[in-house]
mmCIF file of C-alpha atoms in Angstrom:
data_model
loop_
_atom_site.group_PDB
_atom_site.id
_atom_site.type_symbol
_atom_site.label_atom_id
_atom_site.label_comp_id
_atom_site.label_asym_id
_atom_site.label_seq_id
_atom_site.Cartn_x
_atom_site.Cartn_y
_atom_site.Cartn_z
ATOM 1 C CA MET A 87 29.936 -13.348 13.973
ATOM 2 C CA LYS A 88 26.751 -12.783 15.966
ATOM 3 C CA GLU A 89 25.340 -15.788 17.782
ATOM 4 C CA SER A 90 22.064 -17.378 16.730
ATOM 5 C CA VAL A 91 18.586 -15.984 17.292
ATOM 6 C CA PRO A 92 17.502 -16.315 20.956
ATOM 7 C CA SER A 93 15.474 -19.462 21.513
ATOM 8 C CA ASN A 94 14.541 -19.093 25.176
ATOM 9 C CA ALA A 95 13.018 -16.292 27.222
ATOM 10 C CA VAL A 96 16.056 -15.589 29.416
ATOM 11 C CA HIS A 97 18.387 -15.274 26.393
ATOM 12 C CA LEU A 98 15.856 -13.076 24.569
ATOM 13 C CA LEU A 99 15.246 -10.752 27.519
ATOM 14 C CA TYR A 100 19.003 -10.392 28.084
ATOM 15 C CA GLU A 101 19.532 -9.459 24.426
ATOM 16 C CA VAL A 102 16.594 -7.036 24.461
ATOM 17 C CA TYR A 103 17.608 -5.137 27.611
ATOM 18 C CA ARG A 104 21.359 -5.226 26.927
ATOM 19 C CA ASN A 105 21.417 -4.358 23.222
ATOM 20 C CA VAL A 106 18.023 -3.689 21.621
ATOM 21 C CA PHE A 107 16.438 -1.125 23.951
ATOM 22 C CA PRO A 108 19.559 1.087 24.213
ATOM 23 C CA ARG A 109 19.616 1.300 20.387
ATOM 24 C CA VAL A 110 15.883 2.107 20.344
ATOM 25 C CA HIS A 111 16.258 4.904 22.887
ATOM 26 C CA LYS A 112 19.203 6.378 20.975
ATOM 27 C CA GLU A 113 17.149 6.455 17.746
ATOM 28 C CA LEU A 114 14.116 7.895 19.533
ATOM 29 C CA ALA A 115 16.233 10.630 21.115
ATOM 30 C CA TYR A 116 17.290 11.675 17.602
ATOM 31 C CA TRP A 117 13.684 11.814 16.352
ATOM 32 C CA LYS A 118 12.467 13.565 19.490
ATOM 33 C CA ASP A 119 15.063 16.263 18.943
ATOM 34 C CA ALA A 120 13.958 16.567 15.300
ATOM 35 C CA ALA A 121 10.281 16.728 16.355
ATOM 36 C CA ALA A 122 11.044 19.519 18.835
ATOM 37 C CA ARG A 123 12.325 21.639 15.919
ATOM 38 C CA ILE A 124 9.105 21.347 13.823
ATOM 39 C CA PRO A 125 7.982 24.930 13.044
ATOM 40 C CA ASP A 126 4.203 24.306 12.986
ATOM 41 C CA GLU A 127 2.868 24.129 16.540
ATOM 42 C CA GLU A 128 0.151 21.508 15.915
ATOM 43 C CA LEU A 129 2.472 19.188 13.977
ATOM 44 C CA ARG A 130 5.187 19.640 16.605
ATOM 45 C CA THR A 131 2.755 18.863 19.437
ATOM 46 C CA GLN A 132 1.513 15.653 17.789
ATOM 47 C CA ALA A 133 5.007 14.494 16.776
ATOM 48 C CA LEU A 134 6.342 14.921 20.305
ATOM 49 C CA ALA A 135 3.251 13.338 21.881
ATOM 50 C CA SER A 136 3.473 10.300 19.587
ATOM 51 C CA ILE A 137 7.059 9.620 20.723
ATOM 52 C CA GLN A 138 6.362 10.373 24.384
ATOM 53 C CA GLU A 139 3.247 8.221 24.646
ATOM 54 C CA LYS A 140 4.107 5.342 22.314
ATOM 55 C CA THR A 141 7.772 4.544 22.999
ATOM 56 C CA PHE A 142 6.723 0.984 23.852
ATOM 57 C CA HIS A 143 5.592 0.446 20.227
ATOM 58 C CA CYS A 144 9.170 1.030 19.032
ATOM 59 C CA GLU A 145 10.589 -1.071 21.885
ATOM 60 C CA GLY A 146 8.288 -4.000 21.103
ATOM 61 C CA GLY A 147 8.745 -3.834 17.330
ATOM 62 C CA SER A 148 12.523 -3.611 17.622
ATOM 63 C CA ILE A 149 12.701 -7.037 19.268
ATOM 64 C CA TYR A 150 12.569 -8.293 15.662
ATOM 65 C CA SER A 151 16.024 -6.783 15.074
ATOM 66 C CA VAL A 152 17.521 -9.933 16.646
ATOM 67 C CA LEU A 153 16.565 -11.682 13.376
ATOM 68 C CA ALA A 154 18.930 -9.412 11.421
ATOM 69 C CA GLY A 155 22.113 -11.331 12.295
ATOM 70 C CA ASP A 156 25.084 -8.983 12.030
ATOM 71 C CA ASN A 157 22.825 -6.027 11.122
ATOM 72 C CA PRO A 158 20.705 -5.335 14.226
ATOM 73 C CA GLY A 159 21.549 -1.607 14.175
ATOM 74 C CA PRO A 160 20.038 -0.903 10.731
ATOM 75 C CA ALA A 161 17.023 -3.072 11.643
ATOM 76 C CA VAL A 162 16.359 -0.952 14.755
ATOM 77 C CA ARG A 163 16.902 2.208 12.711
ATOM 78 C CA PHE A 164 14.251 1.123 10.185
ATOM 79 C CA ILE A 165 11.772 -0.164 12.776
ATOM 80 C CA VAL A 166 11.955 2.978 14.920
ATOM 81 C CA ALA A 167 11.610 5.302 11.906
ATOM 82 C CA TYR A 168 8.719 3.320 10.368
ATOM 83 C CA GLN A 169 6.881 2.929 13.687
ATOM 84 C CA THR A 170 7.416 6.631 14.416
ATOM 85 C CA ILE A 171 5.728 7.502 11.098
ATOM 86 C CA SER A 172 2.844 5.198 12.048
ATOM 87 C CA ASP A 173 2.414 6.672 15.542
ATOM 88 C CA TYR A 174 2.763 10.278 14.333
ATOM 89 C CA LEU A 175 0.148 9.823 11.599
ATOM 90 C CA ASP A 176 -2.156 8.033 14.029
ATOM 91 C CA ASN A 177 -2.005 11.101 16.270
ATOM 92 C CA LEU A 178 -2.606 13.459 13.332
ATOM 93 C CA CYS A 179 -5.699 11.457 12.307
ATOM 94 C CA ASP A 180 -6.991 10.666 15.814
ATOM 95 C CA ARG A 181 -6.708 14.185 17.195
ATOM 96 C CA SER A 182 -7.231 15.732 13.840
ATOM 97 C CA THR A 183 -8.081 19.231 12.704
ATOM 98 C CA SER A 184 -9.354 17.424 9.567
ATOM 99 C CA MET A 185 -11.853 14.594 8.948
ATOM 100 C CA ASP A 186 -11.029 14.337 5.239
ATOM 101 C CA PRO A 187 -10.318 10.795 3.977
ATOM 102 C CA ASN A 188 -8.217 12.316 1.155
ATOM 103 C CA ASP A 189 -6.029 13.911 3.820
ATOM 104 C CA PHE A 190 -5.629 10.643 5.716
ATOM 105 C CA GLU A 191 -4.830 8.761 2.502
ATOM 106 C CA MET A 192 -2.239 11.333 1.408
ATOM 107 C CA LEU A 193 -0.573 11.328 4.826
ATOM 108 C CA HIS A 194 -0.303 7.530 4.772
ATOM 109 C CA THR A 195 1.217 7.509 1.284
ATOM 110 C CA SER A 196 4.392 8.262 3.217
ATOM 111 C CA MET A 197 4.309 4.737 4.661
ATOM 112 C CA ALA A 198 4.181 3.150 1.190
ATOM 113 C CA ASP A 199 7.006 5.442 0.045
ATOM 114 C CA ALA A 200 9.037 4.495 3.138
ATOM 115 C CA LEU A 201 8.854 0.852 1.987
ATOM 116 C CA THR A 202 9.926 1.697 -1.574
ATOM 117 C CA PRO A 203 13.527 2.904 -1.997
ATOM 118 C CA GLY A 204 13.731 5.346 -4.894
ATOM 119 C CA ASN A 205 10.223 6.745 -4.491
ATOM 120 C CA PRO A 206 10.404 10.558 -4.300
ATOM 121 C CA CYS A 207 8.945 12.210 -1.192
ATOM 122 C CA ARG A 208 5.692 14.094 -1.802
ATOM 123 C CA ASP A 209 3.637 16.835 -0.194
ATOM 124 C CA TYR A 210 2.048 14.517 2.349
ATOM 125 C CA TYR A 211 0.243 17.480 3.982
ATOM 126 C CA TYR A 212 -1.401 18.527 0.714
ATOM 127 C CA TYR A 213 -4.974 18.316 2.060
ATOM 128 C CA ARG A 214 -4.437 19.918 5.455
ATOM 129 C CA ASN A 215 -3.846 23.396 6.787
ATOM 130 C CA GLU A 216 -0.775 22.494 8.879
ATOM 131 C CA LYS A 217 2.118 21.904 6.488
ATOM 132 C CA ASP A 218 5.464 23.116 7.802
ATOM 133 C CA ASP A 219 7.136 20.225 9.641
ATOM 134 C CA GLY A 220 10.663 21.367 8.730
ATOM 135 C CA GLY A 221 11.236 18.174 6.724
ATOM 136 C CA TYR A 222 10.425 15.834 9.647
ATOM 137 C CA LEU A 223 8.194 13.354 7.780
ATOM 138 C CA HIS A 224 10.429 13.396 4.685
ATOM 139 C CA ASP A 225 13.450 12.580 6.877
ATOM 140 C CA LEU A 226 11.619 9.627 8.452
ATOM 141 C CA VAL A 227 10.669 8.293 5.005
ATOM 142 C CA LYS A 228 14.216 8.724 3.644
ATOM 143 C CA THR A 229 15.692 6.966 6.682
ATOM 144 C CA CYS A 230 13.528 3.895 6.004
ATOM 145 C CA GLN A 231 14.434 3.977 2.307
ATOM 146 C CA GLU A 232 18.166 4.261 3.043
ATOM 147 C CA VAL A 233 18.138 1.205 5.301
ATOM 148 C CA LEU A 234 16.088 -0.868 2.845
ATOM 149 C CA SER A 235 18.273 0.096 -0.121
ATOM 150 C CA GLN A 236 21.212 -1.547 1.672
ATOM 151 C CA ALA A 237 19.397 -4.856 2.237
ATOM 152 C CA ASP A 238 20.189 -7.335 -0.554
ATOM 153 C CA GLY A 239 17.265 -9.542 0.431
ATOM 154 C CA TYR A 240 14.706 -6.746 0.261
ATOM 155 C CA ARG A 241 13.945 -7.535 -3.397
ATOM 156 C CA PHE A 242 12.207 -10.704 -2.174
ATOM 157 C CA VAL A 243 10.295 -8.767 0.482
ATOM 158 C CA HIS A 244 9.205 -5.515 -1.136
ATOM 159 C CA ASN A 245 5.874 -6.586 -2.666
ATOM 160 C CA ARG A 246 4.797 -8.463 0.452
ATOM 161 C CA ALA A 247 5.793 -5.667 2.830
ATOM 162 C CA LEU A 248 3.998 -3.185 0.588
ATOM 163 C CA ARG A 249 0.843 -5.338 0.562
ATOM 164 C CA LEU A 250 0.794 -5.440 4.381
ATOM 165 C CA GLY A 251 1.620 -1.727 4.499
ATOM 166 C CA ARG A 252 -1.229 -0.800 2.155
ATOM 167 C CA LEU A 253 -3.730 -2.817 4.178
ATOM 168 C CA TYR A 254 -2.543 -0.961 7.274
ATOM 169 C CA CYS A 255 -2.931 2.406 5.521
ATOM 170 C CA ASP A 256 -6.432 1.532 4.233
ATOM 171 C CA LEU A 257 -7.491 0.722 7.796
ATOM 172 C CA GLN A 258 -6.202 4.057 9.099
ATOM 173 C CA VAL A 259 -8.183 5.946 6.457
ATOM 174 C CA HIS A 260 -11.461 4.084 7.029
ATOM 175 C CA LYS A 261 -11.367 4.118 10.827
ATOM 176 C CA HIS A 262 -10.622 7.849 11.189
ATOM 177 C CA VAL A 263 -13.355 9.354 8.993
ATOM 178 C CA ILE A 264 -16.526 10.844 10.514
ATOM 179 C CA GLU A 265 -18.182 8.399 12.902
ATOM 180 C CA GLU A 266 -21.264 7.506 10.822
ATOM 181 C CA GLU A 267 -19.105 6.530 7.818
ATOM 182 C CA ARG A 268 -16.600 4.310 9.656
ATOM 183 C CA ILE A 269 -18.471 1.019 9.911
ATOM 184 C CA PRO A 270 -19.991 1.102 6.387
ATOM 185 C CA ARG A 271 -16.544 1.861 4.923
ATOM 186 C CA LEU A 272 -14.844 -0.913 6.904
ATOM 187 C CA GLN A 273 -17.566 -3.434 5.977
ATOM 188 C CA GLN A 274 -17.417 -2.512 2.303
ATOM 189 C CA TRP A 275 -13.608 -2.765 2.374
ATOM 190 C CA PHE A 276 -13.832 -6.255 3.875
ATOM 191 C CA GLU A 277 -16.188 -7.371 1.084
ATOM 192 C CA HIS A 278 -13.256 -7.026 -1.338
ATOM 193 C CA HIS A 279 -11.148 -9.418 0.808
ATOM 194 C CA GLN A 280 -13.814 -11.749 2.217
ATOM 195 C CA THR A 281 -13.267 -14.520 -0.332
ATOM 196 C CA ASP A 282 -9.645 -14.814 0.876
ATOM 197 C CA TRP A 283 -10.627 -14.887 4.559
ATOM 198 C CA PRO A 284 -14.170 -16.307 4.827
ATOM 199 C CA GLU A 285 -13.530 -17.423 8.423
ATOM 200 C CA LEU A 286 -13.078 -13.810 9.602
ATOM 201 C CA LYS A 287 -15.640 -11.165 10.511
ATOM 202 C CA TRP A 288 -15.165 -7.644 9.129
ATOM 203 C CA TYR A 289 -13.957 -6.321 12.478
ATOM 204 C CA GLU A 290 -11.470 -9.196 12.868
ATOM 205 C CA PHE A 291 -10.061 -8.576 9.387
ATOM 206 C CA SER A 292 -9.705 -4.878 10.275
ATOM 207 C CA ALA A 293 -7.757 -5.839 13.398
ATOM 208 C CA CYS A 294 -5.455 -8.120 11.368
ATOM 209 C CA THR A 295 -4.461 -5.228 9.111
ATOM 210 C CA GLY A 296 -3.606 -2.917 12.025
ATOM 211 C CA SER A 297 -0.284 -4.481 13.040
ATOM 212 C CA THR A 298 3.224 -3.712 11.735
ATOM 213 C CA LEU A 299 4.762 -6.971 13.064
ATOM 214 C CA GLY A 300 4.813 -8.766 9.698
ATOM 215 C CA ILE A 301 6.692 -5.886 8.058
ATOM 216 C CA PHE A 302 9.269 -5.770 10.861
ATOM 217 C CA CYS A 303 9.806 -9.521 10.618
ATOM 218 C CA LEU A 304 10.244 -9.422 6.816
ATOM 219 C CA VAL A 305 12.657 -6.474 6.901
ATOM 220 C CA SER A 306 14.758 -7.882 9.755
ATOM 221 C CA TYR A 307 15.276 -11.200 7.976
ATOM 222 C CA ALA A 308 16.085 -9.323 4.743
ATOM 223 C CA LEU A 309 18.745 -7.271 6.567
ATOM 224 C CA GLY A 310 20.219 -10.489 7.933
ATOM 225 C CA ASN A 311 20.717 -11.799 4.371
ATOM 226 C CA LYS A 312 18.536 -14.786 5.175
ATOM 227 C CA MET A 313 15.780 -13.946 2.721
ATOM 228 C CA ASP A 314 14.527 -15.746 -0.369
ATOM 229 C CA GLU A 315 11.157 -15.962 -2.122
ATOM 230 C CA GLU A 316 10.045 -19.022 -0.148
ATOM 231 C CA LEU A 317 10.838 -17.518 3.269
ATOM 232 C CA ALA A 318 9.156 -14.215 2.362
ATOM 233 C CA GLY A 319 5.963 -16.102 1.520
ATOM 234 C CA MET A 320 6.125 -18.193 4.698
ATOM 235 C CA ILE A 321 6.512 -15.086 6.888
ATOM 236 C CA GLU A 322 3.618 -13.238 5.269
ATOM 237 C CA GLU A 323 1.335 -16.266 5.612
ATOM 238 C CA SER A 324 2.433 -16.953 9.197
ATOM 239 C CA TYR A 325 1.968 -13.387 10.382
ATOM 240 C CA PHE A 326 -1.103 -12.397 8.387
ATOM 241 C CA PRO A 327 -3.821 -12.664 9.419
ATOM 242 C CA PHE A 328 -3.567 -14.538 12.714
ATOM 243 C CA MET A 329 -0.446 -13.309 14.552
ATOM 244 C CA GLN A 330 -1.193 -9.723 13.539
ATOM 245 C CA GLY A 331 -4.876 -10.137 14.339
ATOM 246 C CA LEU A 332 -4.158 -11.558 17.782
ATOM 247 C CA HIS A 333 -1.792 -8.629 18.462
ATOM 248 C CA ILE A 334 -4.379 -5.955 17.637
ATOM 249 C CA LEU A 335 -7.383 -7.744 19.163
ATOM 250 C CA LEU A 336 -5.461 -7.935 22.453
ATOM 251 C CA ASP A 337 -4.645 -4.238 22.109
ATOM 252 C CA TYR A 338 -8.339 -3.433 21.645
ATOM 253 C CA TYR A 339 -9.306 -5.798 24.468
ATOM 254 C CA ILE A 340 -7.318 -3.883 27.082
ATOM 255 C CA ASP A 341 -8.580 -0.516 25.742
ATOM 256 C CA GLN A 342 -12.307 -1.353 25.903
ATOM 257 C CA GLU A 343 -13.149 0.714 28.980
ATOM 258 C CA GLU A 344 -11.064 3.670 27.790
ATOM 259 C CA ASP A 345 -12.506 3.591 24.249
ATOM 260 C CA GLU A 346 -16.088 3.380 25.519
ATOM 261 C CA ARG A 347 -15.467 6.406 27.731
ATOM 262 C CA GLU A 348 -13.883 8.374 24.862
ATOM 263 C CA GLY A 349 -16.390 7.201 22.235
ATOM 264 C CA ASP A 350 -13.639 5.614 20.114
ATOM 265 C CA LEU A 351 -13.996 2.662 17.745
ATOM 266 C CA ASN A 352 -13.156 -0.672 19.402
ATOM 267 C CA PHE A 353 -13.325 -3.897 17.383
ATOM 268 C CA CYS A 354 -13.925 -6.052 20.477
ATOM 269 C CA SER A 355 -17.293 -4.336 21.005
ATOM 270 C CA TYR A 356 -18.692 -6.057 17.892
ATOM 271 C CA TYR A 357 -18.675 -9.522 19.441
ATOM 272 C CA ASP A 358 -22.168 -10.507 20.602
ATOM 273 C CA HIS A 359 -21.013 -11.444 24.101
ATOM 274 C CA GLN A 360 -17.947 -12.261 26.213
ATOM 275 C CA GLU A 361 -18.049 -16.004 25.516
ATOM 276 C CA GLN A 362 -18.063 -15.443 21.770
ATOM 277 C CA MET A 363 -15.100 -13.070 22.064
ATOM 278 C CA LYS A 364 -13.176 -15.550 24.223
ATOM 279 C CA GLY A 365 -13.863 -18.340 21.731
ATOM 280 C CA ARG A 366 -12.568 -16.224 18.857
ATOM 281 C CA PHE A 367 -9.455 -15.176 20.803
ATOM 282 C CA GLU A 368 -8.770 -18.868 21.468
ATOM 283 C CA TYR A 369 -9.193 -19.544 17.744
ATOM 284 C CA PHE A 370 -6.620 -16.839 16.931
ATOM 285 C CA VAL A 371 -4.220 -18.276 19.550
ATOM 286 C CA ARG A 372 -4.494 -21.783 18.056
ATOM 287 C CA LYS A 373 -4.147 -20.593 14.460
ATOM 288 C CA THR A 374 -1.101 -18.467 15.354
ATOM 289 C CA ASP A 375 0.417 -21.524 17.096
ATOM 290 C CA GLU A 376 -0.056 -23.573 13.918
ATOM 291 C CA GLU A 377 1.380 -20.925 11.610
ATOM 292 C CA VAL A 378 4.571 -20.080 13.528
ATOM 293 C CA GLN A 379 5.518 -23.780 13.602
ATOM 294 C CA LYS A 380 6.291 -23.437 9.875
ATOM 295 C CA LEU A 381 8.937 -20.721 10.317
ATOM 296 C CA PRO A 382 12.704 -20.945 10.845
ATOM 297 C CA ASP A 383 13.715 -19.751 14.332
ATOM 298 C CA ARG A 384 10.400 -21.219 15.431
ATOM 299 C CA ALA A 385 11.177 -20.859 19.140
ATOM 300 C CA PHE A 386 11.672 -17.095 18.713
ATOM 301 C CA HIS A 387 8.355 -16.565 16.914
ATOM 302 C CA GLN A 388 6.631 -18.749 19.494
ATOM 303 C CA MET A 389 8.058 -16.515 22.243
ATOM 304 C CA ILE A 390 6.753 -13.398 20.487
ATOM 305 C CA HIS A 391 3.341 -15.044 20.225
ATOM 306 C CA LYS A 392 3.261 -16.181 23.862
ATOM 307 C CA GLY A 393 4.811 -12.927 25.058
ATOM 308 C CA LEU A 394 2.132 -10.837 23.330
ATOM 309 C CA VAL A 395 -0.665 -12.733 25.040
ATOM 310 C CA GLY A 396 1.019 -12.754 28.457
ATOM 311 C CA MET A 397 2.042 -9.090 28.458
ATOM 312 C CA TYR A 398 -1.296 -7.771 27.219
ATOM 313 C CA LEU A 399 -3.274 -9.845 29.737
ATOM 314 C CA ALA A 400 -0.999 -8.522 32.514
ATOM 315 C CA ASP A 401 -1.670 -4.894 31.593
ATOM 316 C CA ARG A 402 -3.127 -2.808 34.393
ATOM 317 C CA LYS A 403 -6.055 -1.726 32.215
ATOM 318 C CA VAL A 404 -7.378 -5.315 32.286
ATOM 319 C CA GLY A 405 -8.331 -4.908 35.959
ATOM 320 C CA ARG A 406 -10.953 -2.299 34.988
ATOM 321 C CA LEU A 407 -12.819 -4.667 32.649
ATOM 322 C CA SER A 408 -15.871 -6.682 33.636
ATOM 323 C CA ASN A 409 -15.351 -10.465 33.749
ATOM 324 C CA ALA A 410 -11.615 -9.925 33.216
ATOM 325 C CA ARG A 411 -10.578 -12.487 35.837
ATOM 326 C CA SER A 412 -12.288 -15.445 34.163
ATOM 327 C CA PHE A 413 -11.240 -14.218 30.686
ATOM 328 C CA VAL A 414 -7.567 -14.018 31.716
ATOM 329 C CA LYS A 415 -7.697 -17.383 33.483
ATOM 330 C CA ASP A 416 -9.139 -19.128 30.419
ATOM 331 C CA MET A 417 -6.736 -17.407 28.007
ATOM 332 C CA LEU A 418 -3.716 -18.394 30.116
ATOM 333 C CA LYS A 419 -4.983 -21.958 30.204
ATOM 334 C CA ILE A 420 -5.374 -22.184 26.432
ATOM 335 C CA SER A 421 -2.072 -20.378 25.721
ATOM 336 C CA GLY A 422 0.131 -22.532 27.953
ATOM 337 C CA ARG A 423 3.039 -22.217 30.389
ATOM 338 C CA LYS A 424 5.208 -19.852 28.341
ATOM 339 C CA THR A 425 2.368 -17.336 28.249
ATOM 340 C CA ALA A 426 1.963 -17.679 32.007
ATOM 341 C CA PHE A 427 5.719 -16.994 32.396
ATOM 342 C CA PHE A 428 5.417 -13.705 30.483
ATOM 343 C CA TYR A 429 2.168 -12.866 32.293
ATOM 344 C CA PHE A 430 3.608 -13.209 35.813
ATOM 345 C CA ASN A 431 6.890 -11.513 34.883
ATOM 346 C CA THR A 432 4.981 -8.554 33.460
ATOM 347 C CA LYS A 433 2.832 -8.386 36.591
ATOM 348 C CA MET A 434 5.985 -8.314 38.701
ATOM 349 C CA TYR A 435 7.502 -5.632 36.463
ATOM 350 C CA HIS A 436 4.436 -3.407 36.975
ATOM 351 C CA LYS A 437 4.713 -3.868 40.758
ATOM 352 C CA LEU A 438 8.383 -2.862 40.714
ATOM 353 C CA LYS A 439 7.641 0.111 38.435
ATOM 354 C CA PRO A 440 4.589 1.716 40.057
ATOM 355 C CA GLY A 441 4.606 4.680 37.682
ATOM 356 C CA ARG A 442 3.865 2.540 34.612
ATOM 357 C CA GLY A 443 0.513 1.396 33.262
#
């Protein structure tokens, strides 16, 4: 019988480096080999690039596999396949030969199908010229479905995972259309959800929908046979909006300079000034703190929360941002000692691995 979920950083890091990451890299090697065999050159290029450039997404997401008890392997298999769909489609939309929202919506239908065992695969490339991926996207979808069909607890999770997945897909459609339509579409979308989240701005709500962490948490617990209706509800409420929002706002924070240079959408740019942004980040930190207290394995979720803040603030890109020093100092102060632990360890890791960043 597998021992309990890690409750301290040393135990978690040991588990991650000893067991989780090797499984992730084995799964990614399989999908990289499959991507290399895609007949269409453009689809092949984007599939390979998404794995090459975004391995850390699968590594980070797969930390949730420790919640799956005796089933960490299937959890990693699902997380890597689902995240690989996400990263591949993001590349297809970001570097797209198409600006058609119908195309983006059809592509992302694959993510809803991946969460719904029994759904038939469709022609996800219906609206685009490049079509022949040799079955790559269908295989990713079927892999997710196969894992979920074996999870007894998934019946409690399906509707909630699908709700988070559909919000994610809506965001990807709205944010990738032609530039002048993006903000009006995102603002109009938020109007349909504003009554549920009156404390959020449209760009904060958009950020909250852009994370896959809630889905990975739900699925991992379901695979560990720990799931019931009450726990499924607690996880969704604890992760959405605040944990997920904090995750993606931090991601946008470190990319500000890069996105401005490339002319890409960045939700942090919609704050009026640095102090307002810092105040809102602190609000998200506090709300996430409150929410994860309600979960079982509280220490684990707290580590994920603190680790996210620490590791993002330690990213090398932060050094290129104006006023970063005072921002980081204040965020570390509000987030506490565990965040500082992850921050300084990440800094040390970057020094020992000069090629990263």
